[in-house]
Amino acid sequence: MGRLNTLDEWLSWQEGLHNQTIDLGLTRIQNVYQKLFPNGVPFAVITVAGTNGKGSTIAFIDSIYQQSQYTVAKFTSPHIIDYNERFVVNGLQATDKQICIAFEQIEQVRGDTSLTYFEFSTLAALLIFANQQVDIAILEVGLGGRLDSVNVVDADVSVITNIDIDHVDYLGDTRELIGHEKAGIMRTNKPCVCGDANPPSSLQKHADAIGARLEFISAPYTGLLALQGDYQQRNAALASLCVEKLKQSFKVNSQLVQQGLETAKLAARFQTIDSGDKQFIFDVAHNEAAVNALAQELAKDKQPTLAIFSALKDKNIASMIGAVSPLIDQWLVAPLNVERAADASFLADQFSLKDSISICSDVTSAIKQAKQQPSLQRVVVFGSFHVVADALKAFK
C-alpha cells in the first residue's frame, strides 16, 4: 500500500482489504491484538451485547461515569453521520489525527493478517483509549457476541440488554441460539448483568458452565429520563446495575448515578426535530422488536403520520412494516446506497395492498416530499441506521 494520509483514504483502503464485509471469528484480531497489547488493555472494560438497546444502555453508563472523576470512553457502531462518533472519551469524539495514528500502529504490526473494517475500528478504539489513559472503556458488540471482534478483550463486566430475533443467518433463528451467541461475552468469575424480561435459558446455562456471575435487573428505573420511550426505563436500570458491579474499583454515589441516568442523551433514538409545521421523529429501529417499541411510543399520541422507510435486505421487512402500519397513513419508501440494502421494488413488494406508498429516488427526496405534505404533521423516519443517517444529513 502507498502512504495513507487522511481518514477517508484509510477507510476506503480498509473496505477493500478483506474479502468479506462480515466475517465472524476471533483468530485474525487475536493475532494483532496480542502484538499491540501483550499484557491486555490498561483499563477496565464493560462489554455490551444485545439485540436492541445497546446504544441507549451505553449512553446511560457513559453519562453516569461522566458525572464522576473517572475518565470514561465508549466504542459504538455504526456511526450516524461521522466515523469519529465511534470513539468518544469523556464526551469528546476522537479527531481524524488520533484515529489515523491508531491505524498506523495497527498497520505496523498487522503483517499478512487480513482484518475487516470493523476489526480495524475495534483495535483503533483500544489504542485510542489506551493513548488517552482512560479508566473505563465501554465496548459495543457489533454482531452477536461470542465471535464478534470486541470479544477479543476480557470484560470486567459484561452486559446483555435483551435477546430477540435478528441476524438469523449468523446467529440462529431462535432466542435460545441467539442467547448462546450473546452469552459468549461472559467471563469466568466476572459479573454479567442482563435486562431481558424473559431471558432464554441458554444465558443461565452458559453462565453456569463457565462460572460467570449472571444477574438480572429486578425492576425498571422509575425516575424521569431525557431519553424517550418506556423501554428506556429497563435500559437505565441495567446501566445502574452494571455500575454497581464495578463499585469496588470505581465508586460512584447514588446521586451521581441518578444525574447520569436522567441527563443521558443519544441521537436517533426517538429523536425529534421540528421543521416548519411538522415534527420529524428519527429512530434507528431496524428489526421487528425495535419497531414494536417505536410503535408503542407513536401510539401514545395518535395523529396522522407519514413514514419514511428503508431497510437492509437481510431483515424481516414485512414484519417490521406490519408492526407499525396501523399507525401510518402514508409511506415514502427510499432505497439506500449501501451493499446490503433492499432495492425499492423489493421494499414495495413487502407492503399490503391497503398501504399507501410512494417510491422516492433517495432519502433526501423523501424528506423534501414529506415537508410538502400539508395534512400530515408528524413524520417518522426509521428502518435502518443508514436511512436515519441520510435523513439527518438532509437536515444539516
GROMACS .gro file of C-alpha atoms in nm:
model
  396
    1MET     CA    1   0.000   0.000   0.000
    2GLY     CA    2   0.108   0.359  -0.059
    3ARG     CA    3   0.114   0.613   0.218
    4LEU     CA    4  -0.233   0.693   0.353
    5ASN     CA    5  -0.265   1.046   0.488
    6THR     CA    6  -0.634   1.114   0.555
    7LEU     CA    7  -0.907   0.931   0.743
    8ASP     CA    8  -1.110   0.893   0.424
    9GLU     CA    9  -0.811   0.732   0.250
   10TRP     CA   10  -0.765   0.488   0.536
   11LEU     CA   11  -1.133   0.391   0.543
   12SER     CA   12  -1.153   0.343   0.165
   13TRP     CA   13  -0.845   0.120   0.178
   14GLN     CA   14  -0.985  -0.086   0.469
   15GLU     CA   15  -1.310  -0.151   0.283
   16GLY     CA   16  -1.117  -0.335   0.014
   17LEU     CA   17  -0.865  -0.514   0.236
   18HIS     CA   18  -1.080  -0.810   0.344
   19ASN     CA   19  -1.296  -1.009   0.103
   20GLN     CA   20  -1.600  -1.025   0.335
   21THR     CA   21  -1.778  -0.733   0.500
   22ILE     CA   22  -1.896  -0.956   0.787
   23ASP     CA   23  -1.657  -1.239   0.875
   24LEU     CA   24  -1.710  -1.351   1.234
   25GLY     CA   25  -1.425  -1.509   1.426
   26LEU     CA   26  -1.150  -1.404   1.667
   27THR     CA   27  -0.842  -1.565   1.508
   28ARG     CA   28  -0.741  -1.268   1.294
   29ILE     CA   29  -0.798  -0.995   1.551
   30GLN     CA   30  -0.647  -1.205   1.833
   31ASN     CA   31  -0.322  -1.228   1.638
   32VAL     CA   32  -0.293  -0.849   1.603
   33TYR     CA   33  -0.435  -0.769   1.949
   34GLN     CA   34  -0.164  -0.977   2.121
   35LYS     CA   35   0.104  -0.780   1.940
   36LEU     CA   36  -0.049  -0.447   2.038
   37PHE     CA   37  -0.144  -0.542   2.394
   38PRO     CA   38   0.071  -0.835   2.510
   39ASN     CA   39  -0.040  -0.771   2.869
   40GLY     CA   40  -0.401  -0.684   2.787
   41VAL     CA   41  -0.554  -0.337   2.775
   42PRO     CA   42  -0.462  -0.092   3.056
   43PHE     CA   43  -0.820  -0.003   3.154
   44ALA     CA   44  -1.136  -0.164   3.289
   45VAL     CA   45  -1.373  -0.295   3.023
   46ILE     CA   46  -1.752  -0.316   3.004
   47THR     CA   47  -1.871  -0.515   2.701
   48VAL     CA   48  -2.231  -0.465   2.589
   49ALA     CA   49  -2.424  -0.710   2.368
   50GLY     CA   50  -2.794  -0.749   2.288
   51THR     CA   51  -3.045  -0.732   2.006
   52ASN     CA   52  -3.173  -0.382   2.087
   53GLY     CA   53  -3.094  -0.118   2.347
   54LYS     CA   54  -2.714  -0.141   2.334
   55GLY     CA   55  -2.662   0.220   2.231
   56SER     CA   56  -2.901   0.354   2.494
   57THR     CA   57  -2.757   0.140   2.774
   58ILE     CA   58  -2.405   0.252   2.680
   59ALA     CA   59  -2.522   0.615   2.677
   60PHE     CA   60  -2.656   0.573   3.033
   61ILE     CA   61  -2.336   0.407   3.161
   62ASP     CA   62  -2.120   0.667   2.990
   63SER     CA   63  -2.328   0.953   3.131
   64ILE     CA   64  -2.303   0.813   3.486
   65TYR     CA   65  -1.924   0.795   3.475
   66GLN     CA   66  -1.903   1.140   3.319
   67GLN     CA   67  -2.055   1.276   3.642
   68SER     CA   68  -1.762   1.122   3.833
   69GLN     CA   69  -1.385   1.180   3.849
   70TYR     CA   70  -1.316   0.883   3.620
   71THR     CA   71  -1.220   0.908   3.254
   72VAL     CA   72  -1.469   0.702   3.050
   73ALA     CA   73  -1.458   0.601   2.685
   74LYS     CA   74  -1.714   0.437   2.459
   75PHE     CA   75  -1.678   0.249   2.131
   76THR     CA   76  -2.004   0.218   1.939
   77SER     CA   77  -2.116   0.133   1.587
   78PRO     CA   78  -2.234   0.207   1.334
   79HIS     CA   79  -2.192   0.584   1.325
   80ILE     CA   80  -2.481   0.808   1.220
   81ILE     CA   81  -2.302   1.097   1.045
   82ASP     CA   82  -1.925   1.087   1.108
   83TYR     CA   83  -1.695   0.788   1.157
   84ASN     CA   84  -1.537   0.967   1.456
   85GLU     CA   85  -1.862   0.910   1.652
   86ARG     CA   86  -1.741   0.554   1.715
   87PHE     CA   87  -1.464   0.668   1.951
   88VAL     CA   88  -1.562   0.900   2.237
   89VAL     CA   89  -1.365   0.992   2.551
   90ASN     CA   90  -1.542   1.195   2.822
   91GLY     CA   91  -1.799   1.306   2.567
   92LEU     CA   92  -1.546   1.417   2.301
   93GLN     CA   93  -1.511   1.237   1.969
   94ALA     CA   94  -1.166   1.129   1.856
   95THR     CA   95  -1.001   1.351   1.598
   96ASP     CA   96  -0.906   1.234   1.250
   97LYS     CA   97  -0.541   1.253   1.357
   98GLN     CA   98  -0.593   1.031   1.663
   99ILE     CA   99  -0.772   0.771   1.452
  100CYS     CA  100  -0.508   0.776   1.177
  101ILE     CA  101  -0.228   0.736   1.434
  102ALA     CA  102  -0.408   0.428   1.570
  103PHE     CA  103  -0.448   0.287   1.218
  104GLU     CA  104  -0.073   0.336   1.161
  105GLN     CA  105   0.002   0.146   1.482
  106ILE     CA  106  -0.220  -0.142   1.366
  107GLU     CA  107  -0.064  -0.149   1.021
  108GLN     CA  108   0.289  -0.163   1.167
  109VAL     CA  109   0.217  -0.495   1.342
  110ARG     CA  110  -0.056  -0.648   1.123
  111GLY     CA  111   0.182  -0.828   0.887
  112ASP     CA  112  -0.012  -1.050   0.646
  113THR     CA  113  -0.319  -1.079   0.874
  114SER     CA  114  -0.627  -0.961   0.686
  115LEU     CA  115  -0.862  -0.753   0.903
  116THR     CA  116  -1.220  -0.647   0.837
  117TYR     CA  117  -1.332  -0.284   0.852
  118PHE     CA  118  -1.489  -0.349   1.195
  119GLU     CA  119  -1.181  -0.528   1.328
  120PHE     CA  120  -0.970  -0.227   1.233
  121SER     CA  121  -1.210   0.004   1.417
  122THR     CA  122  -1.215  -0.220   1.727
  123LEU     CA  123  -0.836  -0.222   1.755
  124ALA     CA  124  -0.823   0.152   1.683
  125ALA     CA  125  -1.067   0.213   1.969
  126LEU     CA  126  -0.848   0.018   2.212
  127LEU     CA  127  -0.537   0.209   2.104
  128ILE     CA  128  -0.707   0.549   2.121
  129PHE     CA  129  -0.840   0.473   2.469
  130ALA     CA  130  -0.500   0.346   2.587
  131ASN     CA  131  -0.329   0.657   2.448
  132GLN     CA  132  -0.588   0.873   2.627
  133GLN     CA  133  -0.524   0.681   2.953
  134VAL     CA  134  -0.893   0.617   3.021
  135ASP     CA  135  -1.008   0.443   3.339
  136ILE     CA  136  -1.308   0.262   3.190
  137ALA     CA  137  -1.397   0.170   2.831
  138ILE     CA  138  -1.746   0.061   2.723
  139LEU     CA  139  -1.733  -0.157   2.411
  140GLU     CA  140  -2.039  -0.228   2.199
  141VAL     CA  141  -2.060  -0.567   2.029
  142GLY     CA  142  -2.117  -0.525   1.657
  143LEU     CA  143  -2.295  -0.854   1.588
  144GLY     CA  144  -2.371  -1.144   1.821
  145GLY     CA  145  -2.107  -1.167   2.090
  146ARG     CA  146  -1.911  -1.491   2.102
  147LEU     CA  147  -1.733  -1.436   1.769
  148ASP     CA  148  -1.753  -1.056   1.749
  149SER     CA  149  -1.418  -0.875   1.741
  150VAL     CA  150  -1.495  -0.683   2.064
  151ASN     CA  151  -1.486  -1.020   2.243
  152VAL     CA  152  -1.109  -1.032   2.195
  153VAL     CA  153  -1.095  -0.832   2.521
  154ASP     CA  154  -1.183  -0.989   2.858
  155ALA     CA  155  -1.461  -0.779   3.009
  156ASP     CA  156  -1.465  -0.686   3.377
  157VAL     CA  157  -1.844  -0.665   3.348
  158SER     CA  158  -2.048  -0.800   3.057
  159VAL     CA  159  -2.390  -0.654   2.978
  160ILE     CA  160  -2.666  -0.821   2.775
  161THR     CA  161  -2.957  -0.587   2.703
  162ASN     CA  162  -3.212  -0.828   2.555
  163ILE     CA  163  -3.248  -1.120   2.317
  164ASP     CA  164  -3.469  -1.114   2.009
  165ILE     CA  165  -3.469  -1.246   1.654
  166ASP     CA  166  -3.223  -1.066   1.426
  167HIS     CA  167  -2.925  -1.157   1.205
  168VAL     CA  168  -3.057  -1.515   1.176
  169ASP     CA  169  -2.806  -1.604   0.904
  170TYR     CA  170  -2.523  -1.552   1.152
  171LEU     CA  171  -2.673  -1.615   1.496
  172GLY     CA  172  -2.952  -1.869   1.450
  173ASP     CA  173  -3.329  -1.840   1.423
  174THR     CA  174  -3.437  -1.895   1.785
  175ARG     CA  175  -3.392  -1.688   2.101
  176GLU     CA  176  -3.212  -1.982   2.262
  177LEU     CA  177  -2.950  -1.997   1.985
  178ILE     CA  178  -2.910  -1.619   1.975
  179GLY     CA  179  -2.885  -1.613   2.355
  180HIS     CA  180  -2.596  -1.860   2.339
  181GLU     CA  181  -2.411  -1.631   2.098
  182LYS     CA  182  -2.466  -1.323   2.319
  183ALA     CA  183  -2.361  -1.522   2.628
  184GLY     CA  184  -2.016  -1.566   2.472
  185ILE     CA  185  -1.910  -1.228   2.616
  186MET     CA  186  -1.935  -1.366   2.973
  187ARG     CA  187  -1.615  -1.444   3.163
  188THR     CA  188  -1.539  -1.686   3.446
  189ASN     CA  189  -1.580  -1.530   3.795
  190LYS     CA  190  -1.687  -1.198   3.641
  191PRO     CA  191  -2.032  -1.038   3.667
  192CYS     CA  192  -2.276  -1.033   3.377
  193VAL     CA  193  -2.592  -0.823   3.404
  194CYS     CA  194  -2.896  -0.870   3.181
  195GLY     CA  195  -3.205  -0.659   3.115
  196ASP     CA  196  -3.417  -0.917   2.929
  197ALA     CA  197  -3.761  -0.955   3.090
  198ASN     CA  198  -3.796  -1.313   2.964
  199PRO     CA  199  -3.440  -1.442   2.917
  200PRO     CA  200  -3.374  -1.761   2.720
  201SER     CA  201  -3.237  -2.044   2.933
  202SER     CA  202  -2.918  -2.051   2.724
  203LEU     CA  203  -2.791  -1.745   2.914
  204GLN     CA  204  -2.804  -1.913   3.254
  205LYS     CA  205  -2.676  -2.241   3.113
  206HIS     CA  206  -2.364  -2.073   2.975
  207ALA     CA  207  -2.310  -1.872   3.293
  208ASP     CA  208  -2.328  -2.191   3.500
  209ALA     CA  209  -2.098  -2.377   3.260
  210ILE     CA  210  -1.816  -2.122   3.283
  211GLY     CA  211  -1.878  -1.988   3.635
  212ALA     CA  212  -1.987  -1.637   3.537
  213ARG     CA  213  -2.197  -1.440   3.788
  214LEU     CA  214  -2.520  -1.368   3.597
  215GLU     CA  215  -2.774  -1.127   3.744
  216PHE     CA  216  -3.095  -0.977   3.606
  217ILE     CA  217  -3.243  -0.635   3.681
  218SER     CA  218  -3.512  -0.653   3.947
  219ALA     CA  219  -3.731  -0.366   3.821
  220PRO     CA  220  -3.724  -0.082   3.565
  221TYR     CA  221  -3.588   0.257   3.668
  222THR     CA  222  -3.867   0.485   3.790
  223GLY     CA  223  -3.713   0.832   3.753
  224LEU     CA  224  -3.755   1.079   3.469
  225LEU     CA  225  -3.529   1.031   3.169
  226ALA     CA  226  -3.425   1.261   2.885
  227LEU     CA  227  -3.428   0.960   2.651
  228GLN     CA  228  -3.782   0.893   2.528
  229GLY     CA  229  -3.955   0.555   2.540
  230ASP     CA  230  -4.086   0.327   2.816
  231TYR     CA  231  -3.823   0.066   2.722
  232GLN     CA  232  -3.553   0.312   2.832
  233GLN     CA  233  -3.652   0.252   3.195
  234ARG     CA  234  -3.517  -0.105   3.168
  235ASN     CA  235  -3.201   0.015   2.994
  236ALA     CA  236  -3.146   0.271   3.271
  237ALA     CA  237  -3.189   0.006   3.542
  238LEU     CA  238  -2.943  -0.218   3.358
  239ALA     CA  239  -2.685   0.061   3.335
  240SER     CA  240  -2.721   0.130   3.708
  241LEU     CA  241  -2.670  -0.240   3.792
  242CYS     CA  242  -2.361  -0.250   3.570
  243VAL     CA  243  -2.207   0.048   3.750
  244GLU     CA  244  -2.283  -0.116   4.085
  245LYS     CA  245  -2.082  -0.424   3.981
  246LEU     CA  246  -1.771  -0.207   3.936
  247LYS     CA  247  -1.818  -0.005   4.256
  248GLN     CA  248  -1.526  -0.167   4.441
  249SER     CA  249  -1.284  -0.023   4.186
  250PHE     CA  250  -1.488   0.273   4.062
  251LYS     CA  251  -1.717   0.408   4.329
  252VAL     CA  252  -1.998   0.640   4.215
  253ASN     CA  253  -2.254   0.760   4.468
  254SER     CA  254  -2.628   0.720   4.408
  255GLN     CA  255  -2.682   1.091   4.342
  256LEU     CA  256  -2.431   1.087   4.055
  257VAL     CA  257  -2.588   0.768   3.918
  258GLN     CA  258  -2.926   0.940   3.916
  259GLN     CA  259  -2.781   1.252   3.749
  260GLY     CA  260  -2.616   1.039   3.483
  261LEU     CA  261  -2.930   0.840   3.406
  262GLU     CA  262  -3.158   1.142   3.390
  263THR     CA  263  -2.934   1.355   3.166
  264ALA     CA  264  -2.813   1.089   2.918
  265LYS     CA  265  -2.878   1.169   2.553
  266LEU     CA  266  -2.840   0.970   2.232
  267ALA     CA  267  -2.900   1.068   1.872
  268ALA     CA  268  -3.162   0.888   1.661
  269ARG     CA  269  -3.349   0.715   1.944
  270PHE     CA  270  -3.693   0.872   1.914
  271GLN     CA  271  -3.508   1.197   1.841
  272THR     CA  272  -3.742   1.480   1.741
  273ILE     CA  273  -3.674   1.784   1.522
  274ASP     CA  274  -3.938   2.048   1.450
  275SER     CA  275  -3.928   2.183   1.095
  276GLY     CA  276  -4.189   2.440   0.999
  277ASP     CA  277  -4.530   2.297   1.085
  278LYS     CA  278  -4.400   1.941   1.110
  279GLN     CA  279  -4.241   1.723   1.373
  280PHE     CA  280  -3.983   1.475   1.244
  281ILE     CA  281  -3.903   1.170   1.457
  282PHE     CA  282  -3.581   0.980   1.387
  283ASP     CA  283  -3.540   0.629   1.522
  284VAL     CA  284  -3.291   0.359   1.425
  285ALA     CA  285  -3.547   0.081   1.480
  286HIS     CA  286  -3.409  -0.183   1.241
  287ASN     CA  287  -3.578  -0.509   1.341
  288GLU     CA  288  -3.927  -0.617   1.442
  289ALA     CA  289  -3.872  -0.587   1.818
  290ALA     CA  290  -3.736  -0.234   1.786
  291VAL     CA  291  -4.022  -0.132   1.555
  292ASN     CA  292  -4.272  -0.269   1.807
  293ALA     CA  293  -4.117  -0.041   2.072
  294LEU     CA  294  -4.133   0.252   1.829
  295ALA     CA  295  -4.500   0.177   1.758
  296GLN     CA  296  -4.580   0.182   2.131
  297GLU     CA  297  -4.439   0.533   2.157
  298LEU     CA  298  -4.623   0.658   1.847
  299ALA     CA  299  -4.949   0.511   1.980
  300LYS     CA  300  -4.932   0.735   2.287
  301ASP     CA  301  -5.020   1.032   2.067
  302LYS     CA  302  -5.220   0.904   1.773
  303GLN     CA  303  -5.225   1.150   1.485
  304PRO     CA  304  -5.195   1.142   1.106
  305THR     CA  305  -4.843   1.019   1.037
  306LEU     CA  306  -4.614   0.987   0.735
  307ALA     CA  307  -4.331   0.731   0.744
  308ILE     CA  308  -4.002   0.747   0.554
  309PHE     CA  309  -3.873   0.391   0.546
  310SER     CA  310  -3.594   0.176   0.413
  311ALA     CA  311  -3.418  -0.138   0.535
  312LEU     CA  312  -3.142  -0.387   0.468
  313LYS     CA  313  -3.238  -0.692   0.263
  314ASP     CA  314  -3.143  -0.944   0.535
  315LYS     CA  315  -3.413  -0.809   0.770
  316ASN     CA  316  -3.768  -0.940   0.811
  317ILE     CA  317  -3.904  -0.632   0.636
  318ALA     CA  318  -4.268  -0.741   0.613
  319SER     CA  319  -4.280  -0.795   0.991
  320MET     CA  320  -4.120  -0.456   1.054
  321ILE     CA  321  -4.383  -0.287   0.838
  322GLY     CA  322  -4.666  -0.485   0.994
  323ALA     CA  323  -4.562  -0.387   1.346
  324VAL     CA  324  -4.630  -0.019   1.284
  325SER     CA  325  -4.858   0.003   0.976
  326PRO     CA  326  -5.183   0.064   1.176
  327LEU     CA  327  -5.028   0.394   1.290
  328ILE     CA  328  -4.903   0.507   0.947
  329ASP     CA  329  -5.124   0.689   0.697
  330GLN     CA  330  -4.874   0.724   0.417
  331TRP     CA  331  -4.534   0.570   0.337
  332LEU     CA  332  -4.241   0.710   0.141
  333VAL     CA  333  -4.001   0.430   0.052
  334ALA     CA  334  -3.645   0.515  -0.050
  335PRO     CA  335  -3.355   0.286  -0.147
  336LEU     CA  336  -3.020   0.311   0.034
  337ASN     CA  337  -2.679   0.336  -0.125
  338VAL     CA  338  -2.518   0.050   0.072
  339GLU     CA  339  -2.428  -0.305  -0.029
  340ARG     CA  340  -2.679  -0.483   0.197
  341ALA     CA  341  -2.973  -0.254   0.115
  342ALA     CA  342  -3.301  -0.380  -0.023
  343ASP     CA  343  -3.390  -0.221  -0.357
  344ALA     CA  344  -3.702  -0.009  -0.398
  345SER     CA  345  -3.912  -0.268  -0.581
  346PHE     CA  346  -3.838  -0.535  -0.319
  347LEU     CA  347  -3.931  -0.292  -0.042
  348ALA     CA  348  -4.256  -0.203  -0.219
  349ASP     CA  349  -4.348  -0.571  -0.250
  350GLN     CA  350  -4.339  -0.610   0.129
  351PHE     CA  351  -4.641  -0.381   0.177
  352SER     CA  352  -5.003  -0.491   0.169
  353LEU     CA  353  -5.240  -0.353  -0.092
  354LYS     CA  354  -5.411  -0.131   0.162
  355ASP     CA  355  -5.092   0.059   0.246
  356SER     CA  356  -5.050   0.395   0.073
  357ILE     CA  357  -4.691   0.400  -0.052
  358SER     CA  358  -4.480   0.609  -0.288
  359ILE     CA  359  -4.129   0.527  -0.405
  360CYS     CA  360  -3.869   0.805  -0.391
  361SER     CA  361  -3.531   0.812  -0.563
  362ASP     CA  362  -3.345   0.855  -0.233
  363VAL     CA  363  -3.394   0.962   0.128
  364THR     CA  364  -3.319   1.329   0.058
  365SER     CA  365  -3.602   1.349  -0.194
  366ALA     CA  366  -3.829   1.168   0.053
  367ILE     CA  367  -3.757   1.436   0.314
  368LYS     CA  368  -3.840   1.710   0.062
  369GLN     CA  369  -4.164   1.537  -0.033
  370ALA     CA  370  -4.260   1.489   0.333
  371LYS     CA  371  -4.217   1.861   0.401
  372GLN     CA  372  -4.462   1.935   0.119
  373GLN     CA  373  -4.742   1.717   0.261
  374PRO     CA  374  -4.992   1.965   0.409
  375SER     CA  375  -5.212   1.721   0.601
  376LEU     CA  376  -4.952   1.509   0.779
  377GLN     CA  377  -4.777   1.699   1.057
  378ARG     CA  378  -4.586   1.404   1.205
  379VAL     CA  379  -4.312   1.230   1.006
  380VAL     CA  380  -4.127   0.926   1.139
  381VAL     CA  381  -3.800   0.814   0.977
  382PHE     CA  382  -3.691   0.457   1.059
  383GLY     CA  383  -3.586   0.114   0.934
  384SER     CA  384  -3.207   0.132   0.940
  385PHE     CA  385  -2.918   0.335   1.075
  386HIS     CA  386  -2.849   0.428   0.713
  387VAL     CA  387  -3.192   0.578   0.640
  388VAL     CA  388  -3.174   0.785   0.959
  389ALA     CA  389  -2.819   0.899   0.876
  390ASP     CA  390  -2.925   1.005   0.525
  391ALA     CA  391  -3.227   1.188   0.665
  392LEU     CA  392  -3.028   1.373   0.932
  393LYS     CA  393  -2.773   1.477   0.672
  394ALA     CA  394  -3.058   1.626   0.470
  395PHE     CA  395  -3.137   1.847   0.771
  396LYS     CA  396  -2.778   1.977   0.811
   0.00000   0.00000   0.00000
